[in-house]
């Protein structure tokens, strides 16, 4: 951690990995083409973002996907949706962009995809390719549930926006309008491409896409005699394979029926059939050869048409029936609309375009100009903007799980505490010390060793001697593990400067990093606790010598955190050697510096010694409380309580849960509190500070606050996800907007252990106090009085302090 906070400006949120999910090429369907094109456009528009795809399979053997596809789902296997969610949750933080069409997902009307959405922790942006105006009950239920689960719905037409708000009751703020993407092609004369398709010198009409009865091609064929009578050089290109679903059900019956009808009408020589699924480059050449593009769909229920978007993007004069998407795209002179199932209307519109070349070119130009903002590069940038918006929104308003998986060892009141389990700390510890980081639960040797981790681990094992499970106590003596940590601290001390080095590589070489005030202060705490707690004289002797050698440097520190950590360590040392005048003198100096910083730099609405609340903020009032208590300085106590109350107010969530200030921006004065990323050390610091406040004031709400902070580890947090791993005894690194970071570092694990041990120590102290009070009461009832001449309870200082309200308590990144 830095000794001083970084710049107060709110940071930009990186996107991490963007994952698209839908059918994917080489699968033959329009959604597959869209997903592929969008994925590649995103990769091209954001070179600093990793882009991958999850492909939906409609057959058991799947497809031969390219390297962009990272995972596959069999659409009919519900378990694979769950596995996909697990796969996404293991991936780097990012965004899921899901393509929705009822038919590409398994279950009743595609309901299987809801299982994935319930489990995935990433923000989700869903592109809706079908929105029904008159859905049946189940169709409406599936789409409504999907809308509730995702962060944003993308639609490609204004009418789709209206359908969602009016029919499905989706809030407007949850909908984004982004047009269907098109390929950026030049505006060229159709004659340029005609010869390669054998239609040079012809007037070319084209329809492309997967063939199915809903496309209405029979009506265009029936219009062809009237067209060819007036323009004998007209030719109609029908490009596309039969839809796989139709092919599997009825083979080529639809295509054969169209060919028979053309023969009956005498226009078979004016139709060129290309029964194939073409790649994008060839498709654009086919489109380039067309003078007129036709979509004769049978009814209005087509909210999006990729083929229509591609045709207009290529600058084609278009004739279409008035389905919903066509009504919007062909408005304002960008094409011609004709009634449904009306061959005469089709023939008339096409003949007019062939007759009036000037009008045809005007329509072409209007279509081409209108669609320039729809190029895939522009569309990708709009999607990326939405992705960033939902990432920011998720940070400010995280999506919790359905229920809090609170540890079974802990009651809501905190009456029972989990056992102290040191398994993961042992796993991270080798003959040198505790390894700093882990990849999941496996020690990451490349991370080396840090002084502050070893210092805090030393405090943890010394405290755990009274509370660790029996297996932990006897598997390996804890004092042997403590020896390694103490040896590391001793080796870290640079006797030439009186300072501690902080980071050692796995190769046992010290980094040349500047000395850290924080790490030095934590080492002072570990040495003080060793002096106070260790049962081994050798440990106490070495710790006391190191403590004395390192103490003078604390007076040179410039930052409140360094003072605070040092003060906490000095108070631990003074528990055993209360008469050490040098230690008390340094305590006096640092305590007054910390008190002056609170007093001189704070204000009524911001009682804090800096303009930004940053990491382990609770350690500052904790240190000042300790100092005021043992130096009998009531002003210090009042200031510390006032500042702690302020901090507790800031770090309380909407439901009363502990919600620590996130590292992603911290909390600048007059600004916004960062919601994420939340660190375990914040909960640990708040537990110790509130327990200290309870000891000073005997006010129950401080004790309750400490319990709420411990519950943060166990699932009572913004995302209702536990950070403590009961299987390993470790703790996840942090709470992100998408969930927990599943690496279990030394810092996080030791933070959990120290937090739990603080609560165990407090519970033990309360039990001992109750037993002592009961004994005194019994003695007094027997007329014996107190055996030590002291009152039954220790007087406490209870100043009347009200928590201030910060000027801005708005929570966001």
Coordinates of N, CA, C and O in Angstrom, one line a residue, residues 16-168:
X16 N -11.7 -4.9 -18.9 CA -11.3 -6.3 -18.8 C -11.6 -7.1 -20.0 O -11.3 -6.6 -21.1
X17 N -12.2 -8.2 -19.9 CA -12.5 -9.1 -21.0 C -13.9 -8.9 -21.4 O -14.9 -9.0 -20.6
X18 N -14.2 -8.7 -22.7 CA -15.5 -8.7 -23.3 C -15.8 -10.0 -23.9 O -15.0 -10.5 -24.8
X19 N -16.9 -10.6 -23.5 CA -17.3 -11.9 -24.0 C -18.6 -11.8 -24.8 O -19.6 -11.3 -24.2
X20 N -18.7 -12.2 -26.0 CA -20.0 -12.2 -26.7 C -20.5 -13.7 -26.6 O -19.7 -14.6 -26.6
X21 N -21.8 -13.8 -26.6 CA -22.4 -15.1 -26.5 C -23.6 -15.2 -27.5 O -24.5 -14.4 -27.4
X22 N -23.6 -16.2 -28.3 CA -24.6 -16.4 -29.2 C -24.2 -17.6 -30.2 O -23.2 -18.2 -30.0
X23 N -25.0 -17.9 -31.2 CA -24.5 -18.8 -32.2 C -23.4 -18.0 -33.0 O -23.3 -16.8 -32.9
X24 N -22.5 -18.8 -33.6 CA -21.3 -18.2 -34.1 C -20.9 -18.9 -35.4 O -21.1 -20.2 -35.5
X25 N -20.3 -18.2 -36.3 CA -19.8 -18.8 -37.6 C -18.7 -19.9 -37.2 O -18.0 -19.6 -36.3
X26 N -18.7 -21.0 -37.9 CA -19.4 -21.3 -39.2 C -20.8 -21.8 -39.2 O -21.3 -22.3 -40.2
X27 N -21.4 -21.8 -38.0 CA -22.8 -22.1 -38.0 C -23.6 -21.2 -38.9 O -23.3 -20.0 -38.9
X28 N -24.5 -21.7 -39.6 CA -25.2 -21.0 -40.6 C -26.6 -20.4 -40.1 O -27.6 -21.1 -40.2
X29 N -26.5 -19.2 -39.6 CA -27.7 -18.5 -39.3 C -27.4 -17.0 -39.1 O -26.2 -16.6 -39.0
X30 N -28.4 -16.2 -39.2 CA -28.2 -14.7 -39.1 C -27.5 -14.3 -37.8 O -26.7 -13.4 -37.8
X31 N -28.0 -14.9 -36.7 CA -27.4 -14.5 -35.4 C -25.9 -14.9 -35.3 O -25.1 -14.1 -34.8
X32 N -25.5 -16.0 -35.9 CA -24.1 -16.4 -36.0 C -23.3 -15.4 -36.7 O -22.2 -15.0 -36.3
X33 N -23.8 -14.9 -37.8 CA -23.1 -13.9 -38.6 C -23.0 -12.6 -37.8 O -21.9 -11.9 -37.7
X34 N -24.1 -12.2 -37.1 CA -24.1 -11.0 -36.3 C -23.1 -11.1 -35.2 O -22.3 -10.2 -34.9
X35 N -23.1 -12.2 -34.4 CA -22.2 -12.4 -33.3 C -20.8 -12.3 -33.7 O -19.9 -11.7 -33.1
X36 N -20.5 -13.0 -34.8 CA -19.1 -12.9 -35.4 C -18.7 -11.5 -35.7 O -17.6 -11.1 -35.4
X37 N -19.5 -10.8 -36.5 CA -19.2 -9.5 -37.0 C -19.0 -8.5 -35.8 O -18.1 -7.7 -35.8
X38 N -19.9 -8.6 -34.8 CA -19.8 -7.7 -33.7 C -18.5 -8.0 -32.9 O -17.8 -7.1 -32.4
X39 N -18.2 -9.3 -32.7 CA -17.0 -9.7 -31.9 C -15.8 -9.1 -32.6 O -14.9 -8.6 -31.9
X40 N -15.7 -9.3 -33.9 CA -14.5 -8.8 -34.6 C -14.4 -7.3 -34.6 O -13.3 -6.7 -34.5
X41 N -15.6 -6.7 -34.7 CA -15.6 -5.2 -34.6 C -15.2 -4.7 -33.3 O -14.4 -3.7 -33.2
X42 N -15.6 -5.4 -32.2 CA -15.2 -5.0 -30.9 C -13.7 -5.1 -30.7 O -13.0 -4.3 -30.1
X43 N -13.2 -6.2 -31.2 CA -11.7 -6.5 -31.1 C -10.9 -5.4 -31.9 O -9.9 -5.0 -31.4
X44 N -11.5 -4.9 -33.0 CA -10.8 -3.9 -33.7 C -10.9 -2.5 -33.1 O -10.0 -1.7 -33.3
X45 N -12.0 -2.3 -32.5 CA -12.3 -0.9 -31.9 C -11.6 -0.7 -30.6 O -11.4 0.5 -30.2
X46 N -11.3 -1.8 -29.9 CA -10.7 -1.6 -28.5 C -9.5 -2.6 -28.4 O -9.6 -3.7 -28.0
X47 N -8.4 -2.1 -28.9 CA -7.2 -3.0 -29.0 C -6.6 -3.3 -27.6 O -5.9 -4.3 -27.4
X48 N -7.0 -2.5 -26.6 CA -6.6 -2.8 -25.2 C -7.5 -3.7 -24.4 O -7.3 -3.9 -23.2
X49 N -8.5 -4.2 -25.1 CA -9.5 -5.1 -24.4 C -9.5 -6.5 -25.0 O -9.4 -6.6 -26.3
X50 N -9.4 -7.5 -24.2 CA -9.5 -8.9 -24.7 C -11.0 -9.2 -25.1 O -11.9 -8.9 -24.3
X51 N -11.1 -9.8 -26.3 CA -12.5 -10.1 -26.7 C -12.5 -11.6 -27.1 O -11.6 -12.1 -27.8
X52 N -13.5 -12.3 -26.5 CA -13.7 -13.7 -26.8 C -15.1 -14.0 -27.0 O -16.0 -13.1 -26.8
X53 N -15.4 -15.2 -27.4 CA -16.8 -15.6 -27.7 C -17.2 -16.9 -27.1 O -16.3 -17.8 -26.9
X54 N -18.4 -17.0 -26.7 CA -19.0 -18.3 -26.3 C -20.0 -18.7 -27.4 O -20.9 -17.9 -27.7
X55 N -19.9 -19.9 -27.9 CA -20.8 -20.3 -29.0 C -21.8 -21.3 -28.6 O -21.6 -22.2 -27.9
X56 N -23.0 -21.0 -29.1 CA -24.2 -22.0 -28.9 C -24.2 -23.0 -30.0 O -24.2 -22.7 -31.2
X57 N -24.2 -24.3 -29.6 CA -24.2 -25.4 -30.5 C -25.6 -26.0 -30.6 O -26.3 -26.2 -29.6
X58 N -26.1 -26.2 -31.9 CA -27.4 -26.8 -32.1 C -27.2 -28.3 -32.5 O -28.2 -29.0 -32.9
X59 N -26.0 -28.8 -32.4 CA -25.8 -30.2 -32.7 C -24.6 -30.7 -31.8 O -23.8 -29.9 -31.4
X60 N -24.7 -32.0 -31.4 CA -23.8 -32.5 -30.4 C -22.3 -32.3 -30.8 O -21.5 -32.1 -29.9
X61 N -22.0 -32.5 -32.1 CA -20.6 -32.4 -32.5 C -20.0 -31.0 -32.6 O -18.8 -30.8 -32.7
X62 N -20.9 -30.0 -32.5 CA -20.5 -28.6 -32.6 C -20.0 -28.2 -33.9 O -20.4 -28.8 -34.9
X63 N -19.1 -27.3 -34.0 CA -18.6 -26.7 -35.2 C -17.1 -26.5 -35.1 O -16.5 -26.4 -34.0
X64 N -16.4 -26.3 -36.2 CA -15.0 -26.0 -36.2 C -14.8 -24.5 -36.1 O -14.6 -23.8 -37.1
X65 N -14.8 -24.0 -34.8 CA -14.7 -22.6 -34.6 C -13.3 -22.1 -34.7 O -12.3 -22.9 -34.5
X66 N -13.2 -20.8 -34.9 CA -11.9 -20.2 -34.9 C -11.4 -19.9 -33.5 O -12.0 -20.2 -32.5
X67 N -10.2 -19.3 -33.4 CA -9.6 -19.1 -32.1 C -10.3 -18.1 -31.2 O -10.0 -18.1 -30.0
X68 N -11.2 -17.3 -31.7 CA -11.9 -16.4 -30.9 C -12.9 -17.1 -29.9 O -13.2 -16.5 -28.9
X69 N -13.4 -18.2 -30.3 CA -14.4 -18.9 -29.4 C -13.6 -19.6 -28.3 O -12.8 -20.5 -28.5
X70 N -14.0 -19.3 -27.1 CA -13.3 -19.8 -25.9 C -14.1 -20.9 -25.2 O -13.5 -21.6 -24.4
X71 N -15.4 -21.0 -25.5 CA -16.2 -22.0 -24.8 C -17.4 -22.3 -25.6 O -17.9 -21.4 -26.4
X72 N -17.9 -23.5 -25.5 CA -19.1 -23.9 -26.3 C -20.2 -24.4 -25.3 O -19.9 -25.0 -24.3
X73 N -21.5 -24.2 -25.7 CA -22.6 -24.7 -25.0 C -23.5 -25.5 -25.9 O -23.9 -25.0 -26.9
X74 N -23.8 -26.7 -25.5 CA -24.9 -27.4 -26.2 C -26.2 -26.8 -25.7 O -26.5 -26.9 -24.6
X75 N -27.0 -26.3 -26.7 CA -28.2 -25.5 -26.3 C -29.2 -26.3 -25.5 O -30.0 -25.7 -24.8
X76 N -29.2 -27.6 -25.6 CA -30.2 -28.4 -24.9 C -29.7 -28.9 -23.5 O -30.5 -29.6 -22.8
X77 N -28.5 -28.7 -23.1 CA -28.0 -29.2 -21.9 C -27.9 -28.1 -20.8 O -27.0 -27.3 -20.9
X78 N -28.8 -28.1 -19.9 CA -28.9 -27.1 -18.9 C -27.6 -27.0 -18.1 O -27.2 -25.9 -17.7
X79 N -27.0 -28.1 -17.8 CA -25.8 -28.1 -17.0 C -24.7 -27.3 -17.7 O -23.8 -26.7 -17.0
X80 N -24.6 -27.3 -19.0 CA -23.6 -26.6 -19.7 C -23.8 -25.0 -19.6 O -22.8 -24.3 -19.7
X81 N -25.0 -24.6 -19.4 CA -25.2 -23.2 -19.1 C -24.6 -22.8 -17.7 O -24.0 -21.7 -17.6
X82 N -24.7 -23.7 -16.8 CA -24.1 -23.5 -15.5 C -22.6 -23.5 -15.6 O -21.9 -22.6 -15.0
X83 N -22.0 -24.4 -16.3 CA -20.6 -24.4 -16.5 C -20.1 -23.2 -17.2 O -19.0 -22.7 -16.9
X84 N -20.9 -22.7 -18.2 CA -20.5 -21.4 -18.9 C -20.4 -20.3 -17.9 O -19.5 -19.4 -18.0
X85 N -21.4 -20.2 -17.0 CA -21.4 -19.2 -16.0 C -20.2 -19.3 -15.1 O -19.5 -18.3 -14.8
X86 N -19.8 -20.5 -14.7 CA -18.6 -20.7 -13.9 C -17.4 -20.3 -14.6 O -16.5 -19.7 -14.1
X87 N -17.3 -20.6 -15.9 CA -16.2 -20.2 -16.8 C -16.1 -18.7 -16.8 O -15.0 -18.2 -16.7
X88 N -17.2 -18.0 -17.0 CA -17.2 -16.6 -17.1 C -16.8 -16.0 -15.7 O -16.0 -15.0 -15.7
X89 N -17.2 -16.6 -14.6 CA -16.9 -16.0 -13.3 C -15.4 -16.2 -13.0 O -14.8 -15.5 -12.2
X90 N -14.7 -17.2 -13.7 CA -13.3 -17.4 -13.5 C -12.5 -16.4 -14.3 O -11.3 -16.2 -14.1
X91 N -13.1 -15.9 -15.4 CA -12.4 -15.0 -16.3 C -12.1 -13.7 -15.7 O -12.7 -13.3 -14.7
X92 N -11.2 -12.9 -16.3 CA -10.9 -11.6 -15.8 C -12.2 -10.7 -15.8 O -13.1 -11.0 -16.6
X93 N -12.3 -9.8 -14.9 CA -13.5 -8.9 -14.8 C -13.7 -8.3 -16.2 O -12.8 -7.9 -16.9
X94 N -15.0 -8.2 -16.6 CA -15.3 -7.7 -17.9 C -16.8 -7.5 -18.1 O -17.5 -7.3 -17.1
X95 N -17.3 -7.8 -19.3 CA -18.7 -7.6 -19.6 C -19.1 -8.8 -20.5 O -18.3 -9.2 -21.4
X96 N -20.3 -9.3 -20.3 CA -20.9 -10.3 -21.2 C -21.9 -9.7 -22.1 O -22.8 -8.9 -21.7
X97 N -21.7 -9.9 -23.4 CA -22.7 -9.3 -24.4 C -23.4 -10.5 -25.1 O -22.8 -11.2 -25.9
X98 N -24.6 -10.7 -24.7 CA -25.4 -11.9 -25.0 C -26.4 -11.5 -26.2 O -27.1 -10.5 -26.1
X99 N -26.4 -12.4 -27.2 CA -27.4 -12.2 -28.3 C -28.6 -13.1 -28.0 O -28.5 -14.3 -27.7
X100 N -29.8 -12.4 -28.0 CA -31.0 -13.2 -27.7 C -31.9 -13.3 -28.8 O -32.3 -12.4 -29.5
X101 N -32.2 -14.6 -29.1 CA -33.3 -15.0 -30.0 C -33.8 -16.3 -29.4 O -33.1 -17.2 -29.0
X102 N -35.1 -16.4 -29.3 CA -35.7 -17.5 -28.6 C -35.2 -18.8 -29.1 O -34.9 -19.8 -28.3
X103 N -35.0 -18.9 -30.4 CA -34.6 -20.2 -31.0 C -33.2 -20.8 -30.8 O -33.0 -21.9 -31.0
X104 N -32.3 -19.9 -30.3 CA -30.9 -20.4 -30.2 C -30.6 -21.0 -28.8 O -29.5 -21.5 -28.6
X105 N -31.5 -20.9 -27.9 CA -31.3 -21.5 -26.6 C -32.3 -22.6 -26.3 O -33.4 -22.6 -26.8
X106 N -31.9 -23.5 -25.5 CA -32.8 -24.6 -25.1 C -33.8 -24.3 -24.1 O -33.8 -23.2 -23.5
X107 N -34.6 -25.3 -23.7 CA -35.7 -25.1 -22.8 C -36.9 -24.5 -23.4 O -37.0 -24.2 -24.6
X108 N -37.9 -24.3 -22.6 CA -39.2 -23.8 -23.1 C -39.0 -22.3 -23.5 O -38.8 -21.5 -22.7
X109 N -39.1 -22.1 -24.8 CA -38.9 -20.8 -25.4 C -37.6 -20.2 -25.0 O -37.5 -19.0 -24.6
X110 N -36.5 -21.0 -25.0 CA -35.2 -20.5 -24.7 C -34.9 -20.2 -23.3 O -34.0 -19.5 -23.0
X111 N -35.7 -20.8 -22.3 CA -35.5 -20.5 -20.9 C -34.2 -20.9 -20.3 O -33.9 -20.4 -19.2
X112 N -33.5 -21.8 -20.9 CA -32.2 -22.3 -20.3 C -31.3 -21.2 -20.1 O -30.5 -21.2 -19.2
X113 N -31.3 -20.1 -20.9 CA -30.3 -19.1 -20.8 C -30.5 -18.3 -19.5 O -29.6 -17.7 -19.0
X114 N -31.7 -18.4 -18.9 CA -31.9 -17.7 -17.7 C -31.1 -18.3 -16.5 O -30.7 -17.6 -15.6
X115 N -30.8 -19.6 -16.6 CA -30.0 -20.2 -15.6 C -28.5 -19.6 -15.6 O -27.9 -19.4 -14.6
X116 N -28.0 -19.4 -16.8 CA -26.7 -18.7 -16.9 C -26.7 -17.3 -16.4 O -25.8 -16.9 -15.6
X117 N -27.8 -16.6 -16.7 CA -27.9 -15.2 -16.2 C -28.0 -15.1 -14.7 O -27.5 -14.1 -14.1
X118 N -28.7 -16.1 -14.1 CA -28.8 -16.0 -12.6 C -27.5 -16.3 -12.0 O -27.3 -15.8 -10.8
X119 N -26.6 -17.0 -12.6 CA -25.3 -17.4 -12.0 C -24.1 -16.5 -12.3 O -23.2 -16.4 -11.5
X120 N -24.2 -15.8 -13.5 CA -23.0 -15.1 -13.9 C -22.9 -13.8 -13.1 O -23.9 -13.2 -12.7
X121 N -21.6 -13.4 -12.8 CA -21.4 -12.2 -11.9 C -21.0 -11.0 -12.7 O -21.0 -9.9 -12.2
X122 N -20.7 -11.2 -14.0 CA -20.4 -10.0 -14.8 C -21.6 -9.2 -15.2 O -22.7 -9.7 -15.2
X123 N -21.4 -7.9 -15.5 CA -22.5 -7.1 -16.0 C -22.8 -7.7 -17.4 O -22.0 -8.2 -18.1
X124 N -24.1 -7.7 -17.7 CA -24.6 -8.3 -19.0 C -25.3 -7.3 -19.8 O -26.2 -6.6 -19.3
X125 N -24.9 -7.2 -21.1 CA -25.6 -6.4 -22.1 C -26.2 -7.4 -23.1 O -25.5 -8.2 -23.7
X126 N -27.5 -7.3 -23.3 CA -28.2 -8.3 -24.2 C -28.7 -7.6 -25.4 O -29.5 -6.6 -25.3
X127 N -28.4 -8.1 -26.6 CA -29.0 -7.6 -27.8 C -30.2 -8.4 -28.2 O -30.1 -9.6 -28.3
X128 N -31.3 -7.8 -28.4 CA -32.5 -8.5 -28.7 C -32.8 -8.5 -30.2 O -32.9 -7.4 -30.8
X129 N -32.8 -9.7 -30.7 CA -33.0 -9.8 -32.2 C -34.4 -10.1 -32.5 O -34.8 -9.9 -33.7
X130 N -35.2 -10.5 -31.6 CA -36.7 -10.7 -31.8 C -37.4 -10.1 -30.6 O -37.1 -10.5 -29.4
X131 N -38.4 -9.3 -30.8 CA -39.3 -8.7 -29.8 C -40.7 -8.9 -30.3 O -41.1 -8.2 -31.3
X132 N -41.5 -9.7 -29.7 CA -42.8 -10.0 -30.2 C -43.8 -9.0 -29.7 O -43.8 -8.6 -28.5
X133 N -44.7 -8.6 -30.6 CA -45.7 -7.6 -30.3 C -46.9 -8.3 -29.5 O -47.5 -7.8 -28.6
X134 N -47.1 -9.6 -29.9 CA -48.2 -10.4 -29.2 C -47.6 -11.7 -28.7 O -47.9 -12.8 -29.2
X135 N -46.8 -11.6 -27.7 CA -46.2 -12.9 -27.2 C -47.2 -13.7 -26.4 O -48.2 -13.2 -25.9
X136 N -47.0 -15.0 -26.4 CA -47.8 -15.9 -25.5 C -47.3 -15.7 -24.1 O -46.3 -15.0 -23.9
X137 N -47.9 -16.3 -23.2 CA -47.6 -16.1 -21.8 C -46.2 -16.5 -21.4 O -45.4 -15.7 -20.7
X138 N -45.7 -17.6 -22.0 CA -44.4 -18.1 -21.7 C -43.3 -17.2 -22.3 O -42.3 -16.9 -21.7
X139 N -43.5 -16.8 -23.6 CA -42.6 -15.9 -24.3 C -42.4 -14.6 -23.5 O -41.3 -14.1 -23.4
X140 N -43.5 -14.1 -23.1 CA -43.4 -12.8 -22.3 C -42.7 -13.0 -21.0 O -41.9 -12.2 -20.6
X141 N -43.0 -14.1 -20.3 CA -42.3 -14.4 -19.1 C -40.8 -14.6 -19.2 O -40.0 -14.0 -18.4
X142 N -40.4 -15.3 -20.3 CA -38.9 -15.5 -20.5 C -38.2 -14.1 -20.7 O -37.2 -13.8 -20.1
X143 N -38.8 -13.3 -21.6 CA -38.2 -12.1 -21.9 C -38.2 -11.1 -20.7 O -37.2 -10.4 -20.5
X144 N -39.3 -11.1 -20.0 CA -39.3 -10.3 -18.8 C -38.3 -10.7 -17.8 O -37.6 -9.8 -17.2
X145 N -38.2 -12.0 -17.5 CA -37.1 -12.4 -16.6 C -35.7 -12.1 -17.1 O -34.9 -11.7 -16.3
X146 N -35.5 -12.2 -18.4 CA -34.2 -11.9 -18.9 C -33.9 -10.4 -18.7 O -32.8 -10.0 -18.3
X147 N -34.9 -9.6 -18.9 CA -34.7 -8.1 -18.8 C -34.4 -7.8 -17.3 O -33.6 -6.9 -17.0
X148 N -35.0 -8.5 -16.4 CA -34.7 -8.3 -15.0 C -33.3 -8.7 -14.6 O -32.6 -8.0 -13.7
X149 N -32.7 -9.7 -15.3 CA -31.4 -10.2 -14.9 C -30.3 -9.4 -15.5 O -29.2 -9.4 -14.9
X150 N -30.5 -8.8 -16.6 CA -29.3 -8.1 -17.3 C -29.3 -6.7 -17.0 O -30.2 -6.1 -16.4
X151 N -28.1 -6.1 -17.3 CA -27.9 -4.7 -17.0 C -28.4 -3.7 -18.1 O -28.7 -2.6 -17.8
X152 N -28.4 -4.1 -19.3 CA -28.9 -3.3 -20.4 C -29.4 -4.2 -21.5 O -28.8 -5.2 -21.8
X153 N -30.5 -3.7 -22.2 CA -31.0 -4.3 -23.4 C -30.7 -3.4 -24.6 O -31.0 -2.2 -24.5
X154 N -30.1 -4.0 -25.6 CA -29.8 -3.2 -26.8 C -30.9 -3.6 -27.9 O -31.1 -4.8 -28.1
X155 N -31.5 -2.6 -28.4 CA -32.5 -2.8 -29.5 C -32.0 -2.1 -30.8 O -31.1 -1.2 -30.7
X156 N -32.5 -2.5 -31.9 CA -31.9 -1.9 -33.2 C -32.9 -1.1 -33.9 O -32.7 -0.7 -35.1
X157 N -34.1 -0.9 -33.3 CA -35.1 -0.1 -34.0 C -36.0 0.7 -32.9 O -36.1 0.2 -31.8
X158 N -36.4 1.8 -33.3 CA -37.2 2.6 -32.4 C -38.5 1.9 -31.9 O -38.9 2.0 -30.7
X159 N -39.1 1.2 -32.8 CA -40.3 0.4 -32.4 C -40.0 -0.6 -31.4 O -40.8 -0.9 -30.5
X160 N -38.8 -1.2 -31.4 CA -38.4 -2.2 -30.4 C -38.4 -1.5 -29.0 O -38.8 -2.1 -28.0
X161 N -37.9 -0.3 -29.0 CA -37.9 0.4 -27.7 C -39.3 0.6 -27.2 O -39.5 0.3 -26.0
X162 N -40.2 0.9 -28.0 CA -41.6 1.1 -27.6 C -42.2 -0.2 -27.1 O -42.9 -0.3 -26.1
X163 N -41.9 -1.3 -27.8 CA -42.5 -2.6 -27.4 C -42.0 -3.0 -26.0 O -42.8 -3.4 -25.2
X164 N -40.7 -2.8 -25.8 CA -40.2 -3.1 -24.5 C -40.8 -2.3 -23.3 O -41.1 -2.9 -22.3
X165 N -41.0 -1.1 -23.5 CA -41.6 -0.2 -22.4 C -43.1 -0.5 -22.3 O -43.6 -0.5 -21.1
X166 N -43.8 -0.6 -23.4 CA -45.2 -0.7 -23.3 C -45.7 -2.2 -23.0 O -46.7 -2.3 -22.3
X167 N -45.1 -3.1 -23.6 CA -45.6 -4.5 -23.5 C -44.9 -5.3 -22.4 O -45.5 -6.0 -21.6
X168 N -43.6 -5.1 -22.3 CA -42.8 -5.9 -21.3 C -42.4 -5.1 -20.1 O -41.8 -5.6 -19.2

